[in-house]
Amino acid sequence: MPAVFAERFNSGDTDAVAEVYEEGAVFVPGPGAPVTGQLAHDANAQFVKMGVPIKVRPRHVYTAGDVALLIVDWVIEGTATDGSPVNIEGTATDVARRGADGYWRYVVDNPFGVAG
């Protein structure tokens, strides 16, 4: 999951990023600020549109049947398309579910984990 997310994020294609989420998934773009639907897509797109690649390093993955808890260290560091420096990092606590098609998708994407 994290590698697929990073590949899509780094492609700059926000629609491709959206495909790794279940319909109705929760995205938490900042501590204590969960969003869903179009708001989640738009919030994720703000990170993607900086034009700085994300690097991910899974720390733990725990599965129970078709549900997984992922603990993932990540960093977005470099120069944005507007020339400004970017250094954002965190440890995500994410929940994913395997769909009937066999693909895993995020149900909850909480990139800043317990920060806040």
Short mmCIF file of C-alpha atoms in Angstrom, two decimals:
data_model
loop_
_atom_site.label_atom_id
_atom_site.label_comp_id
_atom_site.label_asym_id
_atom_site.label_seq_id
_atom_site.Cartn_x
_atom_site.Cartn_y
_atom_site.Cartn_z
CA MET A 1 0.00 0.00 0.00
CA PRO A 2 2.53 2.66 0.98
CA ALA A 3 4.66 2.02 -2.13
CA VAL A 4 1.64 2.25 -4.43
CA PHE A 5 0.53 5.44 -2.70
CA ALA A 6 4.01 6.98 -3.08
CA GLU A 7 4.21 6.01 -6.75
CA ARG A 8 0.87 7.66 -7.47
CA PHE A 9 1.62 10.69 -5.30
CA ASN A 10 4.96 11.20 -7.04
CA SER A 11 3.29 10.95 -10.47
CA GLY A 12 1.44 14.18 -9.70
CA ASP A 13 -1.86 12.61 -10.82
CA THR A 14 -4.39 13.42 -8.08
CA ASP A 15 -7.02 11.14 -9.64
CA ALA A 16 -4.56 8.23 -9.49
CA VAL A 17 -3.98 9.03 -5.80
CA ALA A 18 -7.74 9.04 -5.19
CA GLU A 19 -7.98 5.49 -6.56
CA VAL A 20 -6.09 4.10 -3.55
CA TYR A 21 -8.94 5.19 -1.25
CA GLU A 22 -12.28 3.49 -0.64
CA GLU A 23 -15.37 5.54 -1.35
CA GLY A 24 -16.15 7.37 1.87
CA ALA A 25 -12.60 7.03 3.20
CA VAL A 26 -11.37 9.47 5.83
CA PHE A 27 -8.26 11.60 5.19
CA VAL A 28 -6.77 13.64 8.03
CA PRO A 29 -4.73 16.44 6.38
CA GLY A 30 -3.91 17.99 9.76
CA PRO A 31 -4.17 16.76 13.34
CA GLY A 32 -7.80 16.58 14.41
CA ALA A 33 -9.21 17.63 11.01
CA PRO A 34 -10.73 14.56 9.29
CA VAL A 35 -12.40 15.04 5.89
CA THR A 36 -14.13 12.77 3.39
CA GLY A 37 -15.34 12.88 -0.20
CA GLN A 38 -14.36 15.84 -2.36
CA LEU A 39 -12.82 17.62 0.64
CA ALA A 40 -10.49 14.65 1.17
CA HIS A 41 -9.55 14.63 -2.53
CA ASP A 42 -8.89 18.38 -2.50
CA ALA A 43 -6.83 18.21 0.72
CA ASN A 44 -4.69 15.39 -0.65
CA ALA A 45 -4.29 17.29 -3.94
CA GLN A 46 -2.78 20.24 -2.05
CA PHE A 47 0.09 18.02 -0.93
CA VAL A 48 0.53 16.46 -4.39
CA LYS A 49 0.47 19.80 -6.21
CA MET A 50 3.51 21.05 -4.28
CA GLY A 51 5.45 18.95 -6.78
CA VAL A 52 7.76 17.48 -4.15
CA PRO A 53 8.07 13.68 -4.00
CA ILE A 54 7.08 11.71 -0.94
CA LYS A 55 9.33 9.02 0.54
CA VAL A 56 7.67 6.32 2.64
CA ARG A 57 9.10 3.75 5.00
CA PRO A 58 6.64 1.24 6.45
CA ARG A 59 7.41 0.58 10.10
CA HIS A 60 4.67 -1.97 10.90
CA VAL A 61 1.87 -3.66 9.00
CA TYR A 62 -0.67 -5.71 10.92
CA THR A 63 -3.41 -7.62 9.12
CA ALA A 64 -6.55 -9.36 10.27
CA GLY A 65 -8.26 -10.93 7.29
CA ASP A 66 -9.12 -8.14 4.87
CA VAL A 67 -8.24 -5.28 7.24
CA ALA A 68 -4.77 -3.85 7.85
CA LEU A 69 -3.22 -1.30 10.20
CA LEU A 70 -0.20 0.42 8.69
CA ILE A 71 2.33 2.50 10.61
CA VAL A 72 4.39 4.39 8.05
CA ASP A 73 7.14 7.01 8.41
CA TRP A 74 7.09 9.50 5.54
CA VAL A 75 8.73 12.72 4.42
CA ILE A 76 8.05 15.29 1.73
CA GLU A 77 11.23 17.32 1.39
CA GLY A 78 12.53 19.50 -1.42
CA THR A 79 11.60 22.58 -3.38
CA ALA A 80 7.98 23.19 -4.36
CA THR A 81 6.96 24.23 -7.87
CA ASP A 82 6.67 27.82 -6.58
CA GLY A 83 10.31 27.72 -5.42
CA SER A 84 9.56 27.52 -1.69
CA PRO A 85 11.29 24.97 0.51
CA VAL A 86 9.16 22.07 1.76
CA ASN A 87 9.88 19.82 4.74
CA ILE A 88 6.83 17.94 6.00
CA GLU A 89 7.09 14.61 7.75
CA GLY A 90 5.19 12.32 10.03
CA THR A 91 4.33 8.81 11.07
CA ALA A 92 1.02 7.75 9.58
CA THR A 93 -1.47 5.49 11.30
CA ASP A 94 -3.58 4.14 8.45
CA VAL A 95 -6.31 1.54 8.06
CA ALA A 96 -6.73 -0.29 4.75
CA ARG A 97 -9.18 -2.88 3.53
CA ARG A 98 -8.86 -5.45 0.75
CA GLY A 99 -11.77 -5.12 -1.65
CA ALA A 100 -13.62 -7.85 -3.54
CA ASP A 101 -11.29 -7.12 -6.48
CA GLY A 102 -8.26 -8.08 -4.34
CA TYR A 103 -6.85 -4.53 -4.16
CA TRP A 104 -6.09 -2.81 -0.86
CA ARG A 105 -7.45 0.71 -0.37
CA TYR A 106 -7.24 3.19 2.47
CA VAL A 107 -10.28 3.47 4.73
CA VAL A 108 -8.54 5.90 7.11
CA ASP A 109 -5.43 7.84 6.10
CA ASN A 110 -4.06 9.69 9.11
CA PRO A 111 -0.63 10.93 7.93
CA PHE A 112 0.26 12.73 11.16
CA GLY A 113 -0.67 9.81 13.43
CA VAL A 114 -0.84 10.85 17.05
CA ALA A 115 0.65 14.33 16.49
CA GLY A 116 -1.46 17.18 17.52
#
